[in-house]
Each structure stands twice: as structure tokens, then as C-alpha cells.
């Protein structure tokens, strides 16, 4: 039994190291200014929505899993809206060109999401307590990501539209 527990801790340690490396790279890239193309914000959520729709049609959730998927979609939407609000967006006053940089709060927000997911996985385990299987959990994660990606882009779009209107008035 002790060997099994040691393997569990080793897998958690390896996961923590990988996540740490990913976030360190994201932290270094945080100061990089990237152009924001307002007309392209819809592309990624649309492609992801098509993939999610395909998954839900080909492998539909069963029974109570639909409710959990709806809750995950709502939770993802709330998380996406918050993450969109954390993005730094600047407008060049002369050309009205849009630029974005990641904020430290957005990186910490991602860390918090990963921590909550890891904690939920530890609490829920394999999903048998909620009568869920691996497919249902995957469906819930797909719904969560769909809500997150879509509402993040919607919030950015609405904020940029307001910023552009203000910039054009000046």
C-alpha cells in the first residue's frame, strides 16, 4: 500500500512541476504586447463550439450529466467573464490600434482555476460518488471550457467597443 501512495505523491509532484513551468513561461510572456484583432475574436469560440457540439451530438451525456454540463457551462461563463475583465487592453490614441497584454491577475486567476480543478478531482475522485463516469466528467469540462472561452471573448469585445467609442469622441 505504501508503494501505491508514493506513486500518487510522485504523480502530484510531477504535475505540479509541469504546471509551474507552464505558468513561469506565461509569466515571462506577460509583458509582451500583442495586437488585438477585434474581428477575429469570434473564431476560436466558434471552432470550439463546433467541436463541443460534435461531442455532445455523437456522445451525448446521460441523465443527470446534462444538469452537471449546464452547471459547468454557467460556471465557465462566469469564469470567462471575470478572466476577460482581467485582460489589459490598450488603444493607440492616434491610429486606434488595439493591443493586449496579460495581467498578473489573469495569470493568478488561471492558477486558481487549476487549483480548484485539482481540488475537485481529489474530492470527487473517479466520479462514482456523483454517479458520473469519465465521459460525463469530460463533457462537463468541455462545457466549462466553452463557457469560459466564449464569454471571455464577448466581454473583451464589449469592453473594446466602449473603449473605441470613447477614443473616437476625443
C-alpha positions as a printed Julia matrix, in Angstrom:
170×3 Matrix{Float64}:
   0.0    0.0     0.0
   2.9    2.39    0.73
   4.3    1.99   -2.79
   0.91   2.99   -4.23
   0.78   6.1    -2.01
   4.34   7.05   -3.04
   3.38   6.79   -6.72
   0.4    9.06   -6.07
   2.59  11.71   -4.48
   5.14  11.41   -7.28
   2.44  11.97   -9.9
   1.2   15.04   -7.99
   4.77  16.36   -7.77
   5.38  15.86  -11.48
   2.09  17.56  -12.29
   2.98  20.48  -10.0
   6.38  20.88  -11.67
   4.85  20.87  -15.16
   2.18  23.39  -14.14
   4.88  25.53  -12.51
   6.94  25.54  -15.71
   3.91  26.45  -17.84
   2.98  29.33  -15.55
   6.6   30.54  -15.38
   6.67  30.73  -19.18
   3.31  32.57  -19.17
   4.61  34.96  -16.52
   7.65  35.81  -18.67
   5.45  36.42  -21.73
   3.12  38.63  -19.73
   4.87  41.85  -20.69
   4.72  41.07  -24.42
   2.28  43.38  -26.19
   0.17  41.56  -28.76
  -2.09  43.14  -31.35
  -5.77  42.51  -30.74
  -7.87  41.92  -33.84
 -11.46  42.65  -32.85
 -12.83  40.99  -35.97
 -11.11  37.7   -35.09
 -12.33  37.3   -31.5
 -15.18  35.03  -32.61
 -13.02  32.47  -34.44
 -11.7   30.37  -31.56
 -15.02  30.17  -29.65
 -16.82  29.24  -32.88
 -14.38  26.44  -33.68
 -14.51  25.2   -30.1
 -18.33  25.39  -30.1
 -18.39  23.25  -33.25
 -16.13  20.65  -31.6
 -18.23  20.72  -28.41
 -21.46  20.36  -30.41
 -20.0   17.4   -32.28
 -19.02  15.76  -29.0
 -22.45  16.35  -27.44
 -24.25  15.0   -30.53
 -22.04  11.97  -31.06
 -21.58  11.14  -27.36
 -24.48  12.77  -25.5
 -24.4   12.93  -21.71
 -26.79  10.57  -19.98
 -29.34  11.5   -17.34
 -28.1   13.79  -14.6
 -24.91  14.52  -16.51
 -26.9   17.03  -18.63
 -27.57  19.08  -15.49
 -23.93  18.97  -14.48
 -22.92  20.05  -18.01
 -25.33  23.0   -17.84
 -23.91  24.0   -14.44
 -20.37  23.68  -15.82
 -21.31  25.9   -18.78
 -22.69  28.55  -16.42
 -19.65  28.32  -14.18
 -17.36  28.56  -17.21
 -19.27  31.62  -18.41
 -18.78  33.33  -15.04
 -15.08  32.45  -15.01
 -14.65  33.6   -18.61
 -16.33  36.93  -17.92
 -14.04  37.52  -14.97
 -10.94  36.49  -16.93
 -11.95  38.8   -19.78
 -12.2   41.69  -17.32
  -8.66  40.97  -16.14
  -7.11  41.34  -19.61
  -5.21  44.6   -20.19
  -6.31  46.29  -23.39
  -4.8   49.5   -24.75
  -5.75  51.67  -27.69
  -3.28  53.79  -29.61
  -4.79  57.28  -29.42
  -3.76  58.19  -32.97
  -4.38  55.03  -35.01
  -6.92  53.37  -32.66
  -4.89  50.15  -32.95
  -5.73  47.65  -30.22
  -3.13  45.88  -28.12
  -3.4   43.43  -25.27
  -1.1   42.15  -22.57
  -1.75  39.61  -19.88
  -2.13  40.94  -16.39
  -0.67  39.29  -13.3
  -4.23  38.92  -12.02
  -5.16  36.89  -15.11
  -2.22  34.53  -14.52
  -3.16  34.13  -10.84
  -6.75  33.53  -11.96
  -5.56  30.65  -14.15
  -3.57  29.25  -11.24
  -6.7   29.42   -9.07
  -8.76  27.59  -11.73
  -6.15  24.81  -11.92
  -6.03  24.58   -8.11
  -9.82  24.35   -7.86
  -9.9   21.71  -10.59
  -7.21  19.69   -8.84
  -9.02  20.01   -5.52
 -12.32  18.98   -7.1
 -10.62  15.97   -8.66
  -9.25  14.98   -5.27
 -12.67  15.37   -3.63
 -14.78  13.78   -6.37
 -12.19  11.16   -7.23
 -13.35   8.94  -10.05
 -16.88  10.4   -10.05
 -18.67   7.39   -8.6
 -19.95   9.43   -5.64
 -21.96  11.59   -8.08
 -22.76   8.62  -10.36
 -20.6   10.09  -13.14
 -18.26   8.28  -15.46
 -15.21   9.55  -17.31
 -17.35  10.58  -20.31
 -19.63  12.71  -18.13
 -16.66  14.41  -16.5
 -15.15  15.07  -19.93
 -18.47  16.52  -21.11
 -18.55  18.82  -18.09
 -15.02  20.04  -18.79
 -15.92  20.66  -22.43
 -18.97  22.69  -21.33
 -16.89  24.63  -18.79
 -14.27  25.49  -21.41
 -16.94  26.52  -23.92
 -18.47  28.93  -21.42
 -15.06  30.27  -20.43
 -13.73  30.85  -23.96
 -16.95  32.34  -25.29
 -17.74  34.78  -22.52
 -14.13  35.88  -22.21
 -14.19  36.94  -25.85
 -17.65  38.53  -25.5
 -16.51  40.6   -22.52
 -13.36  41.7   -24.34
 -15.42  42.63  -27.42
 -17.91  44.71  -25.42
 -15.15  46.47  -23.48
 -13.17  47.24  -26.63
 -16.28  48.64  -28.34
 -16.81  51.01  -25.38
 -13.13  51.97  -25.41
 -13.18  52.66  -29.15
 -16.3   54.82  -28.86
 -14.63  56.85  -26.12
 -11.41  57.17  -28.13
 -13.26  58.34  -31.26
 -15.13  61.04  -29.33
 -11.85  62.62  -28.21
